Amino acid sequence: QQQVKQSPQSLIVQKGGISIINCAYENTAFDYFPWYQQFPGKGPALLIAIRPDVSEKKEGRFTISFNKSAKQFSLHIMDSQPGDSATYFCAATEDMIKAAGNKLTFGGGTRVLVKP
Amino acid sequence: EPEVTQTPSHQVTQMGQEVILRCVPISNHLYFYWYRQILGQKVEFLVSFYNNEISEKSEIFDDQFSVERPDGSNFTLKIRSTKLEDSAMYFCASSVSRTVYNEQFFGPGTRLTVL
């Protein structure tokens, strides 16, 4: 019930194309859904995040779509650039009032390669 | 820009040996975390720490693991007797507070190789 399932495992997209990564969860106590971007040799870095009271959040070329009833959320990278080539992790965490310590539960990761 | 730092970047040890992984969180942060990532797998939560106490730990974080904040800047993860399956990338993270909407900042990681 604590799992977050992420797909696809890898993705190749042409420069200018759209990258779409999907995540699904079971735990209805999850209250915050961040996406992390990780470059080789670096730690994950927060890219964009959404709360379940909104269905979409956009920051620049990155958009999260959230479907609370389906318990699914996705990341769309518009106009993908070679510099976007990285591993992307979706994550989820519970409300601190209900949970002990704000741990992040990560999806399995998607390796995105943007070809020039 | 402030960042979380970790040392060493790579640690090689023999099975059964003790290792200490070190982290310097961002200076005004109060909440600290360790995560690990076995090669090719997802990032997994190990432990969270606040006010010199463990807030939460996962089932991975057994008696072989311990955490400590020995001074005002360092945060350490100790593995008492390493096993082959402890080989992984270990990430330290910190956040200003524990509110769920507060970003956790991750360090670059320590790659632990147990032979």
Coordinates of N, CA and C in Angstrom, one line a residue:
Chain A
Q1 N 0.8 -1.2 0.0 CA 0.0 0.0 0.0 C 0.9 1.3 0.0
Q2 N 2.1 1.1 0.4 CA 3.0 2.3 0.5 C 3.7 2.5 -0.9
Q3 N 3.5 1.6 -1.8 CA 4.2 1.8 -3.1 C 3.7 2.9 -4.0
V4 N 4.7 3.4 -4.7 CA 4.3 4.3 -5.8 C 4.9 3.6 -7.1
K5 N 4.0 3.4 -8.0 CA 4.5 2.7 -9.3 C 4.6 3.7 -10.4
Q6 N 5.8 3.6 -11.1 CA 6.1 4.5 -12.1 C 6.4 3.9 -13.4
S7 N 5.9 4.5 -14.5 CA 6.2 4.0 -15.8 C 6.3 5.1 -16.8
P8 N 7.0 4.9 -17.9 CA 7.9 3.8 -18.2 C 9.2 3.8 -17.5
Q9 N 10.0 2.7 -17.6 CA 11.3 2.7 -17.0 C 12.3 3.6 -17.7
S10 N 12.1 3.7 -19.1 CA 12.9 4.5 -19.8 C 12.2 5.1 -21.0
L11 N 12.7 6.2 -21.5 CA 11.9 6.9 -22.6 C 12.9 7.7 -23.4
I12 N 12.8 7.5 -24.7 CA 13.6 8.3 -25.7 C 12.7 9.2 -26.4
V13 N 13.0 10.5 -26.5 CA 12.2 11.5 -27.2 C 13.1 12.4 -28.0
Q14 N 12.6 12.8 -29.1 CA 13.3 13.8 -29.9 C 13.2 15.2 -29.3
K15 N 14.3 15.9 -29.6 CA 14.3 17.3 -29.2 C 13.0 18.0 -29.7
G16 N 12.3 18.7 -28.8 CA 11.1 19.4 -29.1 C 9.9 18.6 -28.8
G17 N 10.0 17.3 -28.6 CA 8.9 16.4 -28.3 C 8.4 16.5 -26.9
I18 N 7.4 15.7 -26.6 CA 6.8 15.7 -25.2 C 7.2 14.4 -24.5
S19 N 7.7 14.5 -23.3 CA 7.9 13.4 -22.5 C 6.8 13.2 -21.5
I20 N 6.3 12.0 -21.3 CA 5.2 11.8 -20.4 C 5.6 10.6 -19.5
I21 N 5.5 10.9 -18.2 CA 5.9 9.8 -17.2 C 4.7 9.7 -16.3
N22 N 4.3 8.5 -16.0 CA 3.1 8.2 -15.2 C 3.4 7.6 -13.9
C23 N 2.6 7.9 -12.9 CA 2.8 7.3 -11.5 C 1.4 7.0 -11.0
A24 N 1.3 5.9 -10.2 CA 0.1 5.5 -9.5 C 0.4 5.1 -8.1
Y25 N -0.5 5.4 -7.2 CA -0.3 5.1 -5.8 C -1.6 4.5 -5.2
E26 N -1.4 3.8 -4.1 CA -2.6 3.2 -3.4 C -2.9 3.9 -2.1
N27 N -1.9 4.5 -1.4 CA -2.1 5.0 -0.1 C -2.9 6.4 -0.1
T28 N -4.1 6.4 0.3 CA -4.9 7.6 0.2 C -4.5 8.6 1.2
A29 N -3.6 8.3 2.1 CA -3.0 9.2 3.1 C -2.0 10.1 2.5
F30 N -1.5 9.8 1.3 CA -0.5 10.6 0.6 C -1.1 12.0 0.3
D31 N -0.3 13.0 0.7 CA -0.9 14.4 0.6 C -0.1 15.3 -0.2
Y32 N 1.0 14.9 -0.8 CA 1.9 15.8 -1.5 C 2.7 14.9 -2.4
F33 N 2.8 15.4 -3.7 CA 3.4 14.6 -4.7 C 4.5 15.4 -5.5
P34 N 5.7 15.2 -5.0 CA 6.8 15.9 -5.7 C 7.4 15.0 -6.8
W35 N 8.0 15.7 -7.8 CA 8.8 15.0 -8.8 C 10.3 15.5 -8.6
Y36 N 11.2 14.5 -8.7 CA 12.6 14.8 -8.5 C 13.3 14.5 -9.9
Q37 N 14.3 15.3 -10.1 CA 15.2 15.1 -11.3 C 16.6 14.7 -10.8
Q38 N 17.1 13.7 -11.4 CA 18.5 13.3 -11.0 C 19.4 13.2 -12.2
F39 N 20.5 13.9 -12.1 CA 21.5 13.8 -13.2 C 22.6 12.8 -12.6
P40 N 23.3 12.1 -13.5 CA 24.4 11.2 -13.1 C 25.3 11.8 -12.1
G41 N 25.6 11.1 -11.0 CA 26.5 11.6 -10.0 C 26.0 12.6 -9.1
K42 N 24.7 12.9 -9.2 CA 24.1 13.9 -8.3 C 23.0 13.3 -7.5
G43 N 22.6 14.0 -6.5 CA 21.4 13.6 -5.7 C 20.2 14.1 -6.4
P44 N 19.0 13.5 -6.1 CA 17.7 14.0 -6.6 C 17.5 15.4 -6.2
A45 N 16.9 16.2 -7.2 CA 16.6 17.6 -6.9 C 15.2 17.8 -7.2
L46 N 14.5 18.5 -6.4 CA 13.0 18.8 -6.6 C 12.8 19.6 -7.9
L47 N 11.9 19.1 -8.7 CA 11.6 19.7 -10.0 C 10.3 20.5 -9.9
I48 N 9.3 19.8 -9.4 CA 7.9 20.4 -9.3 C 7.1 19.5 -8.4
A49 N 6.1 20.1 -7.8 CA 5.3 19.3 -6.8 C 3.9 19.8 -6.9
I50 N 3.0 18.9 -6.4 CA 1.5 19.2 -6.5 C 0.9 18.7 -5.2
R51 N -0.1 19.4 -4.8 CA -1.0 18.9 -3.7 C -2.3 18.3 -4.3
P52 N -3.0 17.4 -3.6 CA -4.1 16.8 -4.2 C -5.3 17.6 -4.4
D53 N -5.3 18.9 -3.9 CA -6.5 19.7 -4.1 C -6.5 20.4 -5.4
V54 N -5.5 20.2 -6.3 CA -5.5 20.8 -7.6 C -5.3 19.7 -8.6
S55 N -5.7 19.9 -9.8 CA -5.6 18.8 -10.8 C -4.4 19.0 -11.8
E56 N -3.9 20.2 -11.8 CA -2.8 20.5 -12.6 C -1.9 21.6 -12.1
K57 N -0.6 21.4 -12.3 CA 0.3 22.5 -11.9 C 1.4 22.6 -13.0
K58 N 1.7 23.8 -13.4 CA 2.6 24.1 -14.5 C 3.7 25.0 -14.1
E59 N 4.9 24.6 -14.4 CA 6.1 25.5 -14.1 C 7.0 25.4 -15.4
G60 N 6.9 26.5 -16.2 CA 7.7 26.5 -17.4 C 7.3 25.3 -18.3
R61 N 8.2 24.5 -18.7 CA 7.9 23.4 -19.6 C 7.4 22.2 -18.9
F62 N 7.4 22.2 -17.6 CA 7.0 21.0 -16.8 C 5.6 21.2 -16.2
T63 N 4.8 20.2 -16.4 CA 3.4 20.2 -15.9 C 3.1 18.8 -15.2
I64 N 2.5 18.9 -14.1 CA 2.0 17.8 -13.4 C 0.5 17.7 -13.6
S65 N 0.0 16.6 -14.0 CA -1.5 16.4 -14.0 C -1.8 15.4 -12.9
F66 N -2.9 15.7 -12.1 CA -3.2 14.8 -11.0 C -4.7 14.4 -11.0
N67 N -4.9 13.1 -10.9 CA -6.2 12.5 -10.9 C -6.4 11.8 -9.6
K68 N -7.1 12.5 -8.6 CA -7.2 12.0 -7.3 C -8.1 10.7 -7.3
S69 N -9.2 10.7 -8.0 CA -10.1 9.5 -8.0 C -9.4 8.3 -8.5
A70 N -8.5 8.5 -9.5 CA -7.8 7.3 -10.1 C -6.5 7.1 -9.4
K71 N -6.1 7.9 -8.4 CA -4.9 7.8 -7.7 C -3.7 7.7 -8.7
Q72 N -3.7 8.7 -9.6 CA -2.6 8.7 -10.6 C -2.2 10.1 -10.8
F73 N -0.9 10.3 -11.1 CA -0.4 11.6 -11.5 C 0.7 11.4 -12.5
S74 N 0.9 12.4 -13.3 CA 1.9 12.3 -14.4 C 2.7 13.6 -14.6
L75 N 3.8 13.5 -15.1 CA 4.7 14.6 -15.5 C 4.8 14.7 -17.0
H76 N 4.6 15.9 -17.5 CA 4.7 16.2 -18.9 C 5.8 17.2 -19.0
I77 N 6.8 16.8 -19.9 CA 7.9 17.7 -20.2 C 7.6 18.2 -21.7
M78 N 7.3 19.4 -21.8 CA 7.0 20.0 -23.1 C 8.3 20.5 -23.8
D79 N 8.3 20.4 -25.1 CA 9.5 21.0 -25.8 C 10.8 20.4 -25.2
S80 N 10.8 19.1 -25.1 CA 12.0 18.4 -24.4 C 13.3 18.9 -25.1
Q81 N 14.3 19.1 -24.2 CA 15.6 19.5 -24.6 C 16.7 18.5 -24.2
P82 N 17.8 18.4 -24.9 CA 18.8 17.5 -24.5 C 19.3 17.6 -23.1
G83 N 19.2 18.9 -22.5 CA 19.6 19.1 -21.1 C 18.6 18.5 -20.1
D84 N 17.4 18.1 -20.7 CA 16.4 17.4 -19.8 C 16.7 15.9 -19.6
S85 N 17.7 15.4 -20.3 CA 18.1 14.0 -20.2 C 18.6 13.7 -18.8
A86 N 17.8 12.9 -18.1 CA 18.1 12.7 -16.7 C 17.1 11.5 -16.2
T87 N 17.3 11.1 -15.0 CA 16.3 10.2 -14.4 C 15.3 11.0 -13.6
Y88 N 14.0 10.7 -13.8 CA 12.9 11.4 -13.1 C 12.2 10.4 -12.1
F89 N 12.1 10.9 -10.9 CA 11.4 10.1 -9.9 C 10.1 10.8 -9.5
C90 N 9.0 10.1 -9.5 CA 7.9 10.7 -8.7 C 8.0 10.2 -7.3
A91 N 7.3 10.9 -6.4 CA 7.4 10.6 -5.0 C 6.1 11.0 -4.4
A92 N 5.9 10.5 -3.1 CA 4.7 10.9 -2.4 C 5.0 10.9 -0.9
T93 N 4.3 11.7 -0.2 CA 4.5 11.8 1.3 C 3.2 12.1 2.0
E94 N 3.1 11.7 3.2 CA 1.9 11.9 4.0 C 1.9 13.2 4.7
D95 N 0.7 13.6 5.1 CA 0.6 14.8 5.9 C 1.3 14.6 7.2
M96 N 2.2 15.6 7.6 CA 3.0 15.5 8.8 C 2.2 15.4 10.1
I97 N 0.9 15.9 10.1 CA 0.1 15.8 11.3 C -0.2 14.4 11.6
K98 N -0.4 13.6 10.5 CA -0.8 12.2 10.7 C 0.4 11.3 10.7
A99 N 1.4 11.6 10.1 CA 2.6 10.7 10.0 C 3.7 11.2 10.9
A100 N 4.6 10.3 11.1 CA 5.7 10.7 12.1 C 6.7 11.6 11.5
G101 N 7.1 11.3 10.3 CA 8.3 12.0 9.8 C 8.5 12.4 8.4
N102 N 7.4 12.6 7.6 CA 7.6 13.2 6.3 C 8.5 12.4 5.4
K103 N 8.5 11.1 5.4 CA 9.4 10.4 4.5 C 8.8 10.4 3.1
L104 N 9.7 10.4 2.2 CA 9.3 10.4 0.8 C 9.3 8.9 0.3
T105 N 8.2 8.5 -0.3 CA 8.1 7.2 -1.0 C 8.3 7.5 -2.5
F106 N 9.4 6.9 -3.0 CA 9.7 7.1 -4.4 C 9.2 6.1 -5.4
G107 N 8.9 6.5 -6.6 CA 8.6 5.5 -7.7 C 10.0 5.0 -8.2
G108 N 9.9 4.1 -9.1 CA 11.1 3.4 -9.5 C 12.0 4.2 -10.4
G109 N 11.5 5.3 -10.9 CA 12.4 6.1 -11.8 C 12.2 5.9 -13.2
T110 N 12.3 7.0 -14.0 CA 12.3 6.9 -15.5 C 13.5 7.6 -16.1
R111 N 14.3 6.8 -16.8 CA 15.4 7.4 -17.5 C 15.0 8.0 -18.8
V112 N 15.1 9.3 -18.9 CA 14.7 10.1 -20.1 C 15.9 10.5 -20.9
L113 N 15.9 10.1 -22.2 CA 17.0 10.6 -23.1 C 16.3 11.4 -24.2
V114 N 16.8 12.6 -24.3 CA 16.3 13.5 -25.4 C 17.3 13.6 -26.5
K115 N 17.0 13.1 -27.6 CA 17.9 13.1 -28.8 C 17.9 14.5 -29.5
P116 N 19.1 15.0 -29.9 CA 19.1 16.3 -30.6 C 18.5 16.2 -32.0
Chain B
E1 N 24.6 29.1 -3.5 CA 23.4 28.5 -3.0 C 23.8 27.4 -2.0
P2 N 23.2 27.4 -0.8 CA 23.5 26.3 0.1 C 23.2 24.9 -0.4
E3 N 24.0 24.0 0.0 CA 23.8 22.6 -0.4 C 24.2 21.6 0.6
V4 N 23.6 20.5 0.5 CA 24.0 19.3 1.4 C 25.2 18.7 0.8
T5 N 26.2 18.5 1.7 CA 27.4 17.8 1.2 C 27.6 16.5 2.0
Q6 N 28.3 15.5 1.3 CA 28.4 14.2 1.8 C 29.9 13.8 1.6
T7 N 30.4 13.1 2.5 CA 31.8 12.5 2.4 C 31.8 11.1 3.0
P8 N 32.6 10.1 2.4 CA 33.3 10.3 1.2 C 32.3 10.2 0.0
S9 N 32.8 10.4 -1.2 CA 31.9 10.2 -2.4 C 31.8 8.7 -2.7
H10 N 32.9 8.0 -2.4 CA 32.9 6.5 -2.6 C 33.7 5.8 -1.5
Q11 N 33.1 4.8 -0.9 CA 33.7 4.1 0.2 C 33.6 2.6 -0.2
V12 N 34.8 2.0 -0.1 CA 34.9 0.5 -0.4 C 35.3 -0.1 1.0
T13 N 34.6 -1.2 1.3 CA 34.9 -1.8 2.6 C 34.7 -3.3 2.5
Q14 N 35.3 -4.0 3.4 CA 35.1 -5.5 3.5 C 33.9 -5.8 4.3
M15 N 33.2 -6.9 3.9 CA 32.1 -7.4 4.6 C 32.4 -7.6 6.1
G16 N 31.5 -7.1 6.9 CA 31.7 -7.2 8.4 C 32.4 -6.0 9.0
Q17 N 32.9 -5.1 8.2 CA 33.5 -3.9 8.7 C 32.5 -2.8 9.0
E18 N 32.8 -1.9 9.9 CA 32.0 -0.8 10.2 C 32.3 0.4 9.3
V19 N 31.3 1.1 8.8 CA 31.5 2.3 8.0 C 30.7 3.4 8.6
I20 N 31.2 4.6 8.5 CA 30.5 5.8 8.9 C 30.4 6.7 7.7
L21 N 29.2 7.1 7.3 CA 29.0 8.0 6.2 C 28.6 9.3 6.8
R22 N 29.2 10.4 6.2 CA 29.0 11.7 6.8 C 28.3 12.6 5.9
C23 N 27.6 13.5 6.5 CA 26.7 14.5 5.8 C 26.8 15.8 6.6
V24 N 26.8 16.9 5.8 CA 26.7 18.2 6.4 C 25.4 18.8 5.8
P25 N 24.3 18.8 6.6 CA 23.1 19.4 6.0 C 23.2 20.9 5.9
I26 N 22.2 21.5 5.2 CA 22.1 22.9 5.1 C 22.0 23.6 6.5
S27 N 22.7 24.7 6.7 CA 22.9 25.1 8.1 C 21.6 25.5 8.9
N28 N 20.6 26.0 8.3 CA 19.4 26.3 9.1 C 18.4 25.2 9.0
H29 N 18.7 24.1 8.5 CA 17.7 23.0 8.5 C 17.7 22.2 9.8
L30 N 16.5 21.7 10.1 CA 16.4 21.1 11.4 C 16.0 19.6 11.3
Y31 N 15.6 19.1 10.1 CA 15.2 17.8 9.9 C 16.1 17.1 8.9
F32 N 16.5 15.9 9.2 CA 17.6 15.2 8.5 C 17.1 13.8 8.1
Y33 N 17.6 13.3 7.0 CA 17.1 12.0 6.5 C 18.2 11.3 5.8
W34 N 18.1 10.0 5.8 CA 19.0 9.1 5.0 C 18.1 8.3 4.1
Y35 N 18.5 8.2 2.9 CA 17.9 7.3 1.9 C 19.0 6.5 1.2
R36 N 18.6 5.4 0.6 CA 19.5 4.7 -0.1 C 18.9 4.2 -1.5
Q37 N 19.8 4.0 -2.4 CA 19.4 3.6 -3.8 C 20.4 2.5 -4.2
I38 N 19.9 1.3 -4.2 CA 20.6 0.2 -4.8 C 20.6 0.3 -6.3
L39 N 21.8 0.0 -6.9 CA 22.0 0.3 -8.3 C 20.8 -0.2 -9.2
G40 N 20.2 0.7 -9.9 CA 19.1 0.4 -10.8 C 17.8 0.3 -10.2
Q41 N 17.7 0.5 -8.9 CA 16.5 0.4 -8.2 C 16.0 1.8 -7.7
K42 N 14.9 1.8 -7.0 CA 14.3 3.1 -6.5 C 15.0 3.6 -5.3
V43 N 14.9 4.9 -5.0 CA 15.4 5.5 -3.8 C 14.5 5.1 -2.7
E44 N 15.1 4.6 -1.6 CA 14.3 4.1 -0.4 C 14.6 4.8 0.8
F45 N 13.6 5.2 1.6 CA 13.8 5.9 2.9 C 14.4 4.9 3.9
L46 N 15.3 5.5 4.7 CA 15.9 4.7 5.8 C 15.5 5.3 7.1
V47 N 15.7 6.6 7.3 CA 15.5 7.1 8.6 C 15.3 8.6 8.6
S48 N 14.5 9.2 9.5 CA 14.4 10.6 9.6 C 14.8 11.0 11.1
F49 N 15.3 12.2 11.3 CA 15.9 12.6 12.5 C 15.7 14.0 12.8
Y50 N 15.2 14.3 14.1 CA 15.0 15.6 14.5 C 15.2 15.8 16.0
N51 N 15.8 16.9 16.4 CA 16.0 17.2 17.8 C 16.7 16.0 18.5
N52 N 17.7 15.5 17.8 CA 18.6 14.4 18.3 C 17.8 13.1 18.6
E53 N 16.8 12.9 17.9 CA 16.0 11.7 18.0 C 15.6 11.2 16.6
I54 N 15.5 9.9 16.5 CA 14.9 9.3 15.3 C 13.4 9.6 15.3
S55 N 12.9 10.2 14.2 CA 11.4 10.4 14.1 C 10.7 9.2 13.5
E56 N 11.4 8.6 12.5 CA 10.8 7.5 11.8 C 11.9 6.7 11.2
K57 N 11.7 5.4 11.1 CA 12.7 4.5 10.4 C 11.9 3.4 9.7
S58 N 12.6 3.0 8.6 CA 12.0 1.9 7.8 C 12.5 0.6 8.3
E59 N 11.9 -0.5 7.7 CA 12.2 -1.8 8.1 C 13.7 -2.2 7.7
I60 N 14.2 -1.4 6.7 CA 15.6 -1.6 6.3 C 16.5 -1.2 7.5
F61 N 16.2 -0.2 8.2 CA 17.0 0.4 9.2 C 16.9 -0.5 10.5
D62 N 17.7 -1.6 10.5 CA 17.7 -2.5 11.6 C 18.8 -2.1 12.6
D63 N 19.1 -3.0 13.5 CA 20.0 -2.8 14.6 C 21.5 -2.5 14.1
Q64 N 21.7 -2.9 12.8 CA 23.1 -2.6 12.3 C 23.3 -1.2 11.9
F65 N 22.2 -0.4 11.9 CA 22.3 1.0 11.5 C 22.1 1.9 12.7
S66 N 22.8 3.0 12.6 CA 22.5 4.1 13.6 C 22.8 5.4 13.0
V67 N 22.2 6.4 13.6 CA 22.5 7.8 13.1 C 22.8 8.7 14.3
E68 N 23.5 9.7 14.0 CA 24.0 10.6 15.1 C 24.3 12.0 14.5
R69 N 24.0 13.0 15.4 CA 24.4 14.3 15.0 C 25.5 14.7 16.1
P70 N 26.7 14.4 15.9 CA 27.7 14.5 16.9 C 28.1 16.0 17.3
D71 N 27.8 16.9 16.3 CA 28.1 18.3 16.6 C 27.0 19.1 15.9
G72 N 27.2 20.4 15.8 CA 26.2 21.2 15.3 C 26.1 21.2 13.8
S73 N 27.0 20.5 13.1 CA 27.0 20.5 11.6 C 26.9 19.2 11.0
N74 N 27.5 18.1 11.6 CA 27.5 16.8 10.9 C 26.3 16.0 11.3
F75 N 26.0 15.1 10.3 CA 24.9 14.1 10.5 C 25.5 12.8 10.0
T76 N 25.6 11.8 10.8 CA 26.3 10.6 10.3 C 25.3 9.3 10.3
L77 N 25.7 8.4 9.4 CA 25.0 7.1 9.3 C 26.1 6.1 9.5
K78 N 25.9 5.2 10.5 CA 26.9 4.2 10.8 C 26.2 2.8 10.5
I79 N 27.0 2.0 9.8 CA 26.6 0.6 9.6 C 27.6 -0.2 10.3
R80 N 27.2 -0.9 11.3 CA 28.1 -1.6 12.3 C 28.8 -2.8 11.6
S81 N 28.2 -3.6 10.9 CA 28.8 -4.8 10.3 C 28.2 -4.9 8.9
T82 N 29.0 -4.4 8.0 CA 28.4 -4.3 6.6 C 28.2 -5.7 6.0
K83 N 27.1 -5.8 5.2 CA 26.8 -7.0 4.4 C 27.0 -6.6 2.9
L84 N 27.1 -7.6 2.1 CA 27.1 -7.4 0.7 C 25.9 -6.6 0.2
E85 N 24.8 -6.9 0.7 CA 23.5 -6.2 0.3 C 23.4 -4.8 0.7
D86 N 24.4 -4.3 1.5 CA 24.4 -2.9 1.9 C 25.0 -2.0 0.8
S87 N 25.6 -2.7 -0.2 CA 26.2 -1.9 -1.3 C 25.1 -1.1 -2.0
A88 N 25.3 0.2 -2.0 CA 24.2 1.1 -2.6 C 24.8 2.5 -2.6
M89 N 24.0 3.4 -3.1 CA 24.3 4.8 -3.0 C 23.4 5.3 -1.8
Y90 N 24.1 6.0 -0.9 CA 23.4 6.5 0.3 C 23.3 8.1 0.2
F91 N 22.1 8.5 0.2 CA 21.8 10.0 0.1 C 21.4 10.5 1.5
C92 N 22.0 11.6 1.8 CA 21.5 12.4 3.0 C 20.6 13.5 2.5
A93 N 19.6 13.9 3.2 CA 18.7 15.0 2.8 C 18.4 15.8 4.1
S94 N 18.1 17.1 3.9 CA 17.6 17.9 5.0 C 16.5 18.8 4.6
S95 N 15.7 19.2 5.5 CA 14.7 20.2 5.3 C 14.6 21.2 6.4
V96 N 14.0 22.4 6.1 CA 13.9 23.4 7.1 C 13.0 23.0 8.2
S97 N 11.8 22.4 7.8 CA 10.9 21.9 8.9 C 10.3 20.6 8.4
R98 N 9.3 20.1 9.2 CA 8.8 18.8 8.8 C 7.4 18.9 8.1
T99 N 7.0 20.2 7.8 CA 5.7 20.3 7.1 C 5.9 19.6 5.8
V100 N 4.8 18.9 5.4 CA 4.9 18.0 4.3 C 5.2 18.8 3.0
Y101 N 5.0 20.1 3.0 CA 5.2 20.8 1.7 C 6.6 21.4 1.7
N102 N 7.4 21.1 2.7 CA 8.8 21.6 2.7 C 9.7 20.7 1.9
E103 N 10.5 21.3 1.0 CA 11.4 20.6 0.2 C 12.5 19.9 1.0
Q104 N 12.8 18.7 0.6 CA 13.9 18.0 1.1 C 15.1 18.1 0.1
F105 N 16.2 18.7 0.6 CA 17.3 18.9 -0.3 C 18.3 17.7 -0.1
F106 N 18.7 17.1 -1.2 CA 19.5 15.9 -1.2 C 21.0 16.3 -1.5
G107 N 21.9 15.5 -0.8 CA 23.3 15.6 -1.1 C 23.6 14.8 -2.4
P108 N 24.9 14.8 -2.8 CA 25.3 14.1 -4.0 C 25.4 12.6 -3.8
G109 N 25.4 12.1 -2.5 CA 25.5 10.7 -2.3 C 26.8 10.2 -2.0
T110 N 26.9 9.1 -1.2 CA 28.1 8.3 -1.0 C 27.8 6.9 -1.6
R111 N 28.7 6.5 -2.5 CA 28.6 5.1 -3.1 C 29.3 4.2 -2.2
L112 N 28.6 3.3 -1.5 CA 29.2 2.3 -0.7 C 29.3 0.9 -1.4
T113 N 30.5 0.4 -1.5 CA 30.7 -0.9 -2.1 C 31.3 -1.8 -1.0
V114 N 30.5 -2.9 -0.8 CA 30.9 -3.9 0.2 C 31.4 -5.1 -0.5
L115 N 32.7 -5.5 -0.2 CA 33.3 -6.6 -0.9 C 33.3 -7.9 -0.1

